[in-house]
CSV table of C-alpha atoms and ligand atoms in Angstrom, one decimal:
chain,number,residue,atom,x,y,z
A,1,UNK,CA,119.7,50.0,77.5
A,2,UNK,CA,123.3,51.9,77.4
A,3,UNK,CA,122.9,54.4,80.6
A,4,UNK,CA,126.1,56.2,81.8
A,5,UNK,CA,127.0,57.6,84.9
A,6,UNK,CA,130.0,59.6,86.0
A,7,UNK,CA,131.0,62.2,88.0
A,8,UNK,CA,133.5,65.1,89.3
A,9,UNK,CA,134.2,66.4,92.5
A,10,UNK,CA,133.9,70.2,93.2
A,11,UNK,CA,136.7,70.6,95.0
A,12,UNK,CA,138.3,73.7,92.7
A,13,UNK,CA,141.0,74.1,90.4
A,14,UNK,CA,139.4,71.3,87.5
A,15,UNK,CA,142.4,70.8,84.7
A,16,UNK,CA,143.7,69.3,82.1
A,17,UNK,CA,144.1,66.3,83.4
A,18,UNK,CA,139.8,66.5,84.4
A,19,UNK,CA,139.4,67.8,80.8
A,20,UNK,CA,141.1,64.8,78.8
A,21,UNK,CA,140.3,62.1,81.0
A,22,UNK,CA,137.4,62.5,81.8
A,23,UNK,CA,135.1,65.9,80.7
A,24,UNK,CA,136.2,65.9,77.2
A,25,UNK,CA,134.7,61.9,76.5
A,26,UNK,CA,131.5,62.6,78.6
A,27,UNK,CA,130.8,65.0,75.7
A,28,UNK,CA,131.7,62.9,73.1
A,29,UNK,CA,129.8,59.9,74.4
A,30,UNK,CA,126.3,61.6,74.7
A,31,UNK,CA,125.1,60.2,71.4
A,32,UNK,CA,125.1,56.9,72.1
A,33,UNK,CA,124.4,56.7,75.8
A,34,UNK,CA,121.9,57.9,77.9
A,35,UNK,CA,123.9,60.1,80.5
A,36,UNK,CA,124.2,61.0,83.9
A,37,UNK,CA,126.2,63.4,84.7
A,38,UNK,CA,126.8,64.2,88.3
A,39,UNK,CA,128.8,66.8,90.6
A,40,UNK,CA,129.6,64.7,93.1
A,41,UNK,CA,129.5,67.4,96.3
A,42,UNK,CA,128.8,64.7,99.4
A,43,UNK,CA,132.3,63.1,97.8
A,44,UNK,CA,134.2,66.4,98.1
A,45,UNK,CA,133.4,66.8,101.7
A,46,UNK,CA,135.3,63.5,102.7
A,47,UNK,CA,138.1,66.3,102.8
A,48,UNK,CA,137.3,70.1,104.5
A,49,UNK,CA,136.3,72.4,101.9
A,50,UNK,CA,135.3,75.7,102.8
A,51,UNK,CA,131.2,76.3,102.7
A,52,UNK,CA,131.0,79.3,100.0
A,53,UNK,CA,133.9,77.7,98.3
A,54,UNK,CA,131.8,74.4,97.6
A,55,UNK,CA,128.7,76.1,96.8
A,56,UNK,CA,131.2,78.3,93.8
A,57,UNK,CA,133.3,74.9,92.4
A,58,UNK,CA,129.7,73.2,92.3
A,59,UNK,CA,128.4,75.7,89.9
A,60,UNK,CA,132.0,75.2,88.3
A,61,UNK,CA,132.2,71.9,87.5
A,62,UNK,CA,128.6,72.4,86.3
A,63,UNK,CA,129.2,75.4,83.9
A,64,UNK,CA,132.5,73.2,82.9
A,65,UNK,CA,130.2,70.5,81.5
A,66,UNK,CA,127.9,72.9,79.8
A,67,UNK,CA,131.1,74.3,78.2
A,68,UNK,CA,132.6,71.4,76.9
A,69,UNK,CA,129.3,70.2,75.5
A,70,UNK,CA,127.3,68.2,77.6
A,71,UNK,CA,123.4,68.5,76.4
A,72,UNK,CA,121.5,69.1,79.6
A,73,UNK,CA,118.1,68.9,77.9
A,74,UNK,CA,119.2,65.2,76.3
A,75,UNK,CA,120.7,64.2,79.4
A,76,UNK,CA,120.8,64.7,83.3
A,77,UNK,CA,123.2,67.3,85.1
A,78,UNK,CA,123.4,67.4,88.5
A,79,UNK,CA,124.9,67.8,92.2
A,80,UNK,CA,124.8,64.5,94.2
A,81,UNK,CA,123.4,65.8,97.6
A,82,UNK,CA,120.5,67.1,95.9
A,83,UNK,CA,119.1,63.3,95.4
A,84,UNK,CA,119.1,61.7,98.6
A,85,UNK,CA,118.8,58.2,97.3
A,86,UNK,CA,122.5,58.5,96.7
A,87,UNK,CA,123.0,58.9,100.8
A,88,UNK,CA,120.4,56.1,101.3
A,89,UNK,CA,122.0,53.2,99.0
A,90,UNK,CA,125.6,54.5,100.3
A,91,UNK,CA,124.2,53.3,103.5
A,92,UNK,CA,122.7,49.9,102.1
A,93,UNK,CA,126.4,49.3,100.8
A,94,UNK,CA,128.5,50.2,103.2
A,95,UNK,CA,127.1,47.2,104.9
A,96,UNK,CA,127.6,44.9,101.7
A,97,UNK,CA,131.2,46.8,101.1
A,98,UNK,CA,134.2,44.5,103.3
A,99,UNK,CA,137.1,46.4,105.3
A,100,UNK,CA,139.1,44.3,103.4
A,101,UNK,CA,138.6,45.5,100.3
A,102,UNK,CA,138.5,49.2,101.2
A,103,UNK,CA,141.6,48.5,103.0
A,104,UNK,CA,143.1,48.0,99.9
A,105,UNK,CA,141.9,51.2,97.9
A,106,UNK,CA,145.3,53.2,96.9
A,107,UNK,CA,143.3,56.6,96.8
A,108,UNK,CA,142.7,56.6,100.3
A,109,UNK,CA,145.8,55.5,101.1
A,110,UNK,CA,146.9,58.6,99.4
A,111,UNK,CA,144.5,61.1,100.7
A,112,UNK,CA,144.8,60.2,104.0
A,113,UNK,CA,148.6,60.3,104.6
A,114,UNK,CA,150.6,59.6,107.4
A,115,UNK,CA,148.1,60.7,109.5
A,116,UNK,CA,145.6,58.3,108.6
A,117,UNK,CA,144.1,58.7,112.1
A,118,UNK,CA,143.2,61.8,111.3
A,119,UNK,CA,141.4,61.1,107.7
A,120,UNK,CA,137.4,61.0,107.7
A,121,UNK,CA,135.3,58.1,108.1
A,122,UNK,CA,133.9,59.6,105.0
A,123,UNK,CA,136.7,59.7,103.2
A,124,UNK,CA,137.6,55.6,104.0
A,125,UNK,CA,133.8,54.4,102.8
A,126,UNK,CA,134.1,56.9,99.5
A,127,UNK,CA,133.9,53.9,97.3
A,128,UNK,CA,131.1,52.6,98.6
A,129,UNK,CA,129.5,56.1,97.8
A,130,UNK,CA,130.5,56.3,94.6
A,131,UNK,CA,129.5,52.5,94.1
A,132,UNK,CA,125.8,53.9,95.0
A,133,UNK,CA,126.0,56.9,92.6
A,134,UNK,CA,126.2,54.8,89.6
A,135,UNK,CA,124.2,51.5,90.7
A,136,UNK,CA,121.5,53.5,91.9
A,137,UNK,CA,120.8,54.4,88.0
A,138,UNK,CA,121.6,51.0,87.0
A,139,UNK,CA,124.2,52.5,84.7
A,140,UNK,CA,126.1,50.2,82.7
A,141,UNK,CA,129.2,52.5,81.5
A,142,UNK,CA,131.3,54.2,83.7
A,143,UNK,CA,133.8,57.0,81.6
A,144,UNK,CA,136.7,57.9,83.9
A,145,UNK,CA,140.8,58.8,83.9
A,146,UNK,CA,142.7,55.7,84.9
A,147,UNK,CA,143.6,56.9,88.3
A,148,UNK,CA,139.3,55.6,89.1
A,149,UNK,CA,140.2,51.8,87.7
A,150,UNK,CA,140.1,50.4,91.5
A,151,UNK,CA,137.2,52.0,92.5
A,152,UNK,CA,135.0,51.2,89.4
A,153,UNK,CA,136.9,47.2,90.0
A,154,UNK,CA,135.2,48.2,94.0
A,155,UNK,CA,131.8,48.9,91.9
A,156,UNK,CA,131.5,45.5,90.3
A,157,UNK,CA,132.4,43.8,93.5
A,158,UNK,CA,129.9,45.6,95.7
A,159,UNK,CA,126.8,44.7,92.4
A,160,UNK,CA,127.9,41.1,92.4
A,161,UNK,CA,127.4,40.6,96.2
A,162,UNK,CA,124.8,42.7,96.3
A,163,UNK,CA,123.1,40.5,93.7
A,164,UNK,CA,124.7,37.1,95.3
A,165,UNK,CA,123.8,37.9,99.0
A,166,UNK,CA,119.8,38.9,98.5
A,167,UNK,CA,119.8,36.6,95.2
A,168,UNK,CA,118.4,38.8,92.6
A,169,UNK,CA,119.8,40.0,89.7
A,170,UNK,CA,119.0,43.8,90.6
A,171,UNK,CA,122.5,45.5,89.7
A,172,UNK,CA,124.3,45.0,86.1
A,173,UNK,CA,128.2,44.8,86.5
A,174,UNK,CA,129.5,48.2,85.2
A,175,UNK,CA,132.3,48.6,82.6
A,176,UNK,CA,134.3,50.9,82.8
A,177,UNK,CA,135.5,53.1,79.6
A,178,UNK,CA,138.9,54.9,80.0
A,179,UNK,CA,140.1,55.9,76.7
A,180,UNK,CA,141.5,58.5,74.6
A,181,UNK,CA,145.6,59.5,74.6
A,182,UNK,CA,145.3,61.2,78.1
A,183,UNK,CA,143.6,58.7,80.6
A,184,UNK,CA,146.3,59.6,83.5
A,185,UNK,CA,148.1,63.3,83.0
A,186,UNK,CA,151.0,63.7,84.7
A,187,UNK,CA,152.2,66.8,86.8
A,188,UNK,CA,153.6,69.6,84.8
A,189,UNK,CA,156.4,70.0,87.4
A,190,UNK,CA,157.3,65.9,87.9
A,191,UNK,CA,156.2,63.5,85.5
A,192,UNK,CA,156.5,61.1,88.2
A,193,UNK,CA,153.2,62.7,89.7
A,194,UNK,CA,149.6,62.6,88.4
A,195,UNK,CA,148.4,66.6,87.5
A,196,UNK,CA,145.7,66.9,90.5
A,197,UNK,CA,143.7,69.7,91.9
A,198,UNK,CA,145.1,69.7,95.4
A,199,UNK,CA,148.9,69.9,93.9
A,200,UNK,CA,150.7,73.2,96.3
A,201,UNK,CA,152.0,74.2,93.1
A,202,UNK,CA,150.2,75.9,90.4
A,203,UNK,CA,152.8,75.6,88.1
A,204,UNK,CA,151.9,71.3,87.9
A,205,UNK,CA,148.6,72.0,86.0
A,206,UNK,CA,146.9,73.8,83.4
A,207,UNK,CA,143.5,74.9,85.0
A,208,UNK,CA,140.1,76.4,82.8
A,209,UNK,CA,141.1,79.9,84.1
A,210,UNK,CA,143.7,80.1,82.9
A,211,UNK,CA,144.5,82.5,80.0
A,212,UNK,CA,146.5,82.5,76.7
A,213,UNK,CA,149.7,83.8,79.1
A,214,UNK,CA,149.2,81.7,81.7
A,215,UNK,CA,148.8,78.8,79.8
A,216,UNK,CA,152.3,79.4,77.7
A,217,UNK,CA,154.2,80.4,80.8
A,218,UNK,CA,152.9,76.9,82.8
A,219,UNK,CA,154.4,75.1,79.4
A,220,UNK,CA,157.7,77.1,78.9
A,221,UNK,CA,158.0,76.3,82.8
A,222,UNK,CA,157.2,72.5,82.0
A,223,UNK,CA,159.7,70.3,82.7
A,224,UNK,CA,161.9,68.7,80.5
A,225,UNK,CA,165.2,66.6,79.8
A,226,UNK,CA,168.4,68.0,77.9
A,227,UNK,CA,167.4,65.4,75.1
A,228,UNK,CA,165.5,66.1,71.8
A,229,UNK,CA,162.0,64.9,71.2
A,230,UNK,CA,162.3,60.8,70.9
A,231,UNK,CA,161.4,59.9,67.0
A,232,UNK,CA,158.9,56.7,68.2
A,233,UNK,CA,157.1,56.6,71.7
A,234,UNK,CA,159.6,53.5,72.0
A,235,UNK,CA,161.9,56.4,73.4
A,236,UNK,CA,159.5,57.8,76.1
A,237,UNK,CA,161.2,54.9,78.6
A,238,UNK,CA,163.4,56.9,80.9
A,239,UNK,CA,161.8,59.8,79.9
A,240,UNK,CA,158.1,60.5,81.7
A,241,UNK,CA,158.3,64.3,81.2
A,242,UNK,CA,158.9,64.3,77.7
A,243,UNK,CA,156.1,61.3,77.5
A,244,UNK,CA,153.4,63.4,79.3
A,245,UNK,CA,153.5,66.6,77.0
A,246,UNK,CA,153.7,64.5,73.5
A,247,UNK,CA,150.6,62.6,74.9
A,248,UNK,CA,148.8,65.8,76.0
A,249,UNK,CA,149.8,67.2,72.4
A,250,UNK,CA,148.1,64.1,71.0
A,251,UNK,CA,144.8,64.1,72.8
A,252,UNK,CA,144.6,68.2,72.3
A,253,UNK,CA,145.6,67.3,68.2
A,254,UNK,CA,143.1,64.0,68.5
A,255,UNK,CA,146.0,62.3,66.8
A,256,UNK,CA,148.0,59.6,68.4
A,257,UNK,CA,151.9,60.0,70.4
A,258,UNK,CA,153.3,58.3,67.5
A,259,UNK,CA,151.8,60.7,64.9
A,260,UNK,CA,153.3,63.8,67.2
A,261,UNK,CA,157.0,62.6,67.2
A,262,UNK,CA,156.6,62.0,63.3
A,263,UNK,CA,156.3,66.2,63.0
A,264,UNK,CA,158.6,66.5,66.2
A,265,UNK,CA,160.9,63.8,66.7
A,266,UNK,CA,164.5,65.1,66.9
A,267,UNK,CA,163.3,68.5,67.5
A,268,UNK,CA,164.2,70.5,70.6
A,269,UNK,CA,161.7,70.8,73.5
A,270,UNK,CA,161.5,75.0,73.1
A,271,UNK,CA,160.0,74.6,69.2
A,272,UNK,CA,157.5,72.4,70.7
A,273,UNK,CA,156.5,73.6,73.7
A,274,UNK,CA,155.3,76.7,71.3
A,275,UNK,CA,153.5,74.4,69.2
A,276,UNK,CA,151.9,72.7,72.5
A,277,UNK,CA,150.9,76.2,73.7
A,278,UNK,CA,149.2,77.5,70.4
A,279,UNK,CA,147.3,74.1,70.7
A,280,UNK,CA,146.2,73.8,74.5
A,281,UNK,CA,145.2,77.5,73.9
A,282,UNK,CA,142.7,76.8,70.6
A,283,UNK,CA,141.4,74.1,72.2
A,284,UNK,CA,140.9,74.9,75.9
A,285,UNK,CA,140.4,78.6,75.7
A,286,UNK,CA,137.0,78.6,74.0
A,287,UNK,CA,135.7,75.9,76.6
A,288,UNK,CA,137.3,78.3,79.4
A,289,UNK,CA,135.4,81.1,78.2
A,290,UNK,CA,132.2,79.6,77.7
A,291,UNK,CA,132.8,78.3,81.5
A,292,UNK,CA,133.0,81.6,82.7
A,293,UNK,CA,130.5,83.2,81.0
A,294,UNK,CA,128.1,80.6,82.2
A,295,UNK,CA,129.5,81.3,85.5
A,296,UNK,CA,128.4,84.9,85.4
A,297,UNK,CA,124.9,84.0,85.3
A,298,UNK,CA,124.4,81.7,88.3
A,299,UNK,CA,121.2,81.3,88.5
A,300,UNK,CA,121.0,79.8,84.9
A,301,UNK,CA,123.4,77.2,86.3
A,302,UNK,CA,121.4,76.8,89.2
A,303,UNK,CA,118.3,76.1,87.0
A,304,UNK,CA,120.2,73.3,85.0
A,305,UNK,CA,121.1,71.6,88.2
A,306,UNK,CA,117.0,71.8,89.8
A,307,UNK,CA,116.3,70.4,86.5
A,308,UNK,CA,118.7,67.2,86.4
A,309,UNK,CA,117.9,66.8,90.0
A,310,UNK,CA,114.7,66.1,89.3
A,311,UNK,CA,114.8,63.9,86.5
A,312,UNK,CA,117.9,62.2,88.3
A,313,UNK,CA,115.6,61.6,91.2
A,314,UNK,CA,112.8,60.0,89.0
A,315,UNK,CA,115.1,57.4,88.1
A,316,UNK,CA,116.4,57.0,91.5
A,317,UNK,CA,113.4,56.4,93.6
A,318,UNK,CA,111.8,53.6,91.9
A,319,UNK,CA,115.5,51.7,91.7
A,320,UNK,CA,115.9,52.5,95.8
A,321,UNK,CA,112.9,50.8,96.6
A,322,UNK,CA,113.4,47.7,94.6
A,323,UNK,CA,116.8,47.7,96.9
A,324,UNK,CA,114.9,48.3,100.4
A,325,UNK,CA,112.1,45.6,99.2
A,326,UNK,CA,115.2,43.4,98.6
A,327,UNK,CA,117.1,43.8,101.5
A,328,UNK,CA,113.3,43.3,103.9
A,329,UNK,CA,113.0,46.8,105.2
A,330,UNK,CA,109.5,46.9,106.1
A,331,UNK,CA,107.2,49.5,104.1
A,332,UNK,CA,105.0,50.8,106.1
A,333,UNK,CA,104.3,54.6,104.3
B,401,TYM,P1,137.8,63.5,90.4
B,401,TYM,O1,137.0,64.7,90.7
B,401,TYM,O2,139.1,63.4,91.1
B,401,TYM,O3,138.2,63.6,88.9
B,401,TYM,C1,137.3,63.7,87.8
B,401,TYM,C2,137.6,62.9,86.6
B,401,TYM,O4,138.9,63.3,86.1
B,401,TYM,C3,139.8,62.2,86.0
B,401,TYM,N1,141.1,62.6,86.3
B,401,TYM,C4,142.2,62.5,85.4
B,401,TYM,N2,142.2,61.9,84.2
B,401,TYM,C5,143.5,61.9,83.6
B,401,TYM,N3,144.6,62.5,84.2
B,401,TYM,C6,144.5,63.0,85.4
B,401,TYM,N4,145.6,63.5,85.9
B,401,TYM,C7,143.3,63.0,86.1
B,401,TYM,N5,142.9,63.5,87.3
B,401,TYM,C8,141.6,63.2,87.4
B,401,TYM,C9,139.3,61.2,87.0
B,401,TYM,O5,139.7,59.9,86.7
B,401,TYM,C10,137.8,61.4,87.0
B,401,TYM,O6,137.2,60.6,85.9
B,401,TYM,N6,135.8,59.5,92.5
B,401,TYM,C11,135.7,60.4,91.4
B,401,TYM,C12,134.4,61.1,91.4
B,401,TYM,C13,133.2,60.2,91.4
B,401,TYM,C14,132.8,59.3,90.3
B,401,TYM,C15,131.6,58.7,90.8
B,401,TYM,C16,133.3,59.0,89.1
B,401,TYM,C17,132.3,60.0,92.4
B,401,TYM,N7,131.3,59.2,92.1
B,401,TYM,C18,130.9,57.8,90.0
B,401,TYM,C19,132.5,58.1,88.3
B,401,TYM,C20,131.4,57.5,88.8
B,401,TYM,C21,136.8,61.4,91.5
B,401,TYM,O7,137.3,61.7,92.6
B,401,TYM,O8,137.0,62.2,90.4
């Protein structure tokens, strides 16, 4: 069996970057995979987010999936802290997961700062979390941007002691599938930077609220170098700005970087940047609609995510216990 598991934190502002990485393959992936598709709340809390705020972006993310395609009757959509396994197995492998190698995770250096003192426990045993949202399903394929690689790399670690410490073959080792033009999206306003959700400026992303004018102002803004378009992605070294909107081009078009600079090599940046607006808004303005049409009717979206719980759950509970029968924790109910 093929099961995939993935997820998205509801922590506002989803974009491009969420889109192309990430929401745009779940979609494409649900024929031959069974899917789980997750809104991964208990992870957005590792940072503050503001109660009525969490409750809106969950029903975001969740009318964001419906828009872009995912099936919810053929698969399973749902919010994490509605199945408690996922707390429950979290627990289980924070005691398999070593300090060293969360020491060594790069996104929580990054999160946390300078002021690391400061930074949730939560937010230090994340991966171990998110290593219990997709072993507790047993998935087997785990679609994700590139900025993810180290956790999913975490993942495998955490099945294979699991497996080695209790010796049983319970967990399979996940791969993970990052693919497609766009696994890491740069910032609009440094291509240095990856496009993120908690970026100050609004100006480094393109966001699913966004409208026809907001999306052509963000590109004309974009920035660029004094240079024309490279003729061959040989030419993007030096030039990570110019890189970034060829490759979102390509994803948007389904065509490779290479293919772009064959229509737009030697051009100036203006001529395409029109192009690049025309195409982000046919392809992300029907998804954005359909989001916030969904997201006028709440209670629909609501009703999805009961549903997935549910059948989420029934998958969930039988894989716990074969964990807590491993591990010797007395059953006594
Ligand atoms: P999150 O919410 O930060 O991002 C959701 C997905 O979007 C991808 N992504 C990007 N892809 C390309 N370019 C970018 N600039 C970019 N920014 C984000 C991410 O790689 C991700 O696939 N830890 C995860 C959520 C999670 C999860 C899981 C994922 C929790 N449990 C289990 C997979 C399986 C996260 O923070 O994603």
């Amino acid at each position: 069996m093929k099961r995939i598991f993935s997820g998205v934190q509801p922590t506002g502002n989803l974009h491009l970057g969420n889109y192309l990485g990430a929401i745009r393959n779940f979609a494409r992936l649900q024929d031959d995979y069974e899917c789980i598709y997750c809104v991964v709340d208990m992870h957005a809390i590792t940072m503050w987010q503001d109660p009525a705020e969490l409750q809106a972006n969950t029903r975001e993310v969740t009318a964001t999936y419906l828009a872009a395609g995912i099936d919810a009757k053929r698969h399973i959509i749902f919010n994490q802290s509605q199945v408690p396994a996922h707390a429950e197995l979290a627990w289980v492998f924070n005691c398999v997961t070593r300090l060293g190698w969360l020491n060594r995770m790069t996104q929580f250096k990054d999160k946390a700062g300078k002021h690391r003192e400061n930074a949730s426990a939560g937010l230090y045993v994340y991966p171990a979390l998110m290593a219990a949202d997709i072993l507790l399903y047993k998935a087997t394929h785990v679609p994700v941007g590139e900025d993810q690689k180290q956790h999913l790399e975490l993942t495998r670690d955490v099945a294979q002691k699991f497996n080695n410490d209790f010796g049983k073959d319970i967990f399979p080792i996940v791969e993970p599938l990052i693919y497609g033009e766009a696994t890491r999206v740069m910032s609009l306003r440094d291509g240095a930077k990856k496009m993120s959700k908690s970026d100050p400026s609004d100006y480094s992303r393109i966001t699913f609220t966004d409208g026809p004018d907001e999306i052509a102002q963000k590109i004309r803004k974009a920035k660029t170098d004094p240079q024309p378009l490279p003729d061959s992605t040989d030419g993007f070294e030096g030039r990570p700005e110019a890189a970034n909107l060829i490759t979102i081009y390509a994803a948007l078009a389904d065509i490779t970087a290479d293919d772009v600079l064959a229509d737009y090599g030697g051009q100036q940046f203006s001529d395409f940047k029109k192009a690049l607006t025309d195409l982000a808004v046919e392809k992300l303005g029907p998804v954005g609609q359909e989001m916030q049409r969904l997201m006028a009717d709440p209670a629909y979206v609501d009703s999805i995510l009961k549903d997935g719980a549910e059948r989420a759950e029934a998958i969930a509970r039988p894989i716990l216990k074969e964990v807590y029968e491993a591990v010797g924790f007395l059953n006594v109910r």
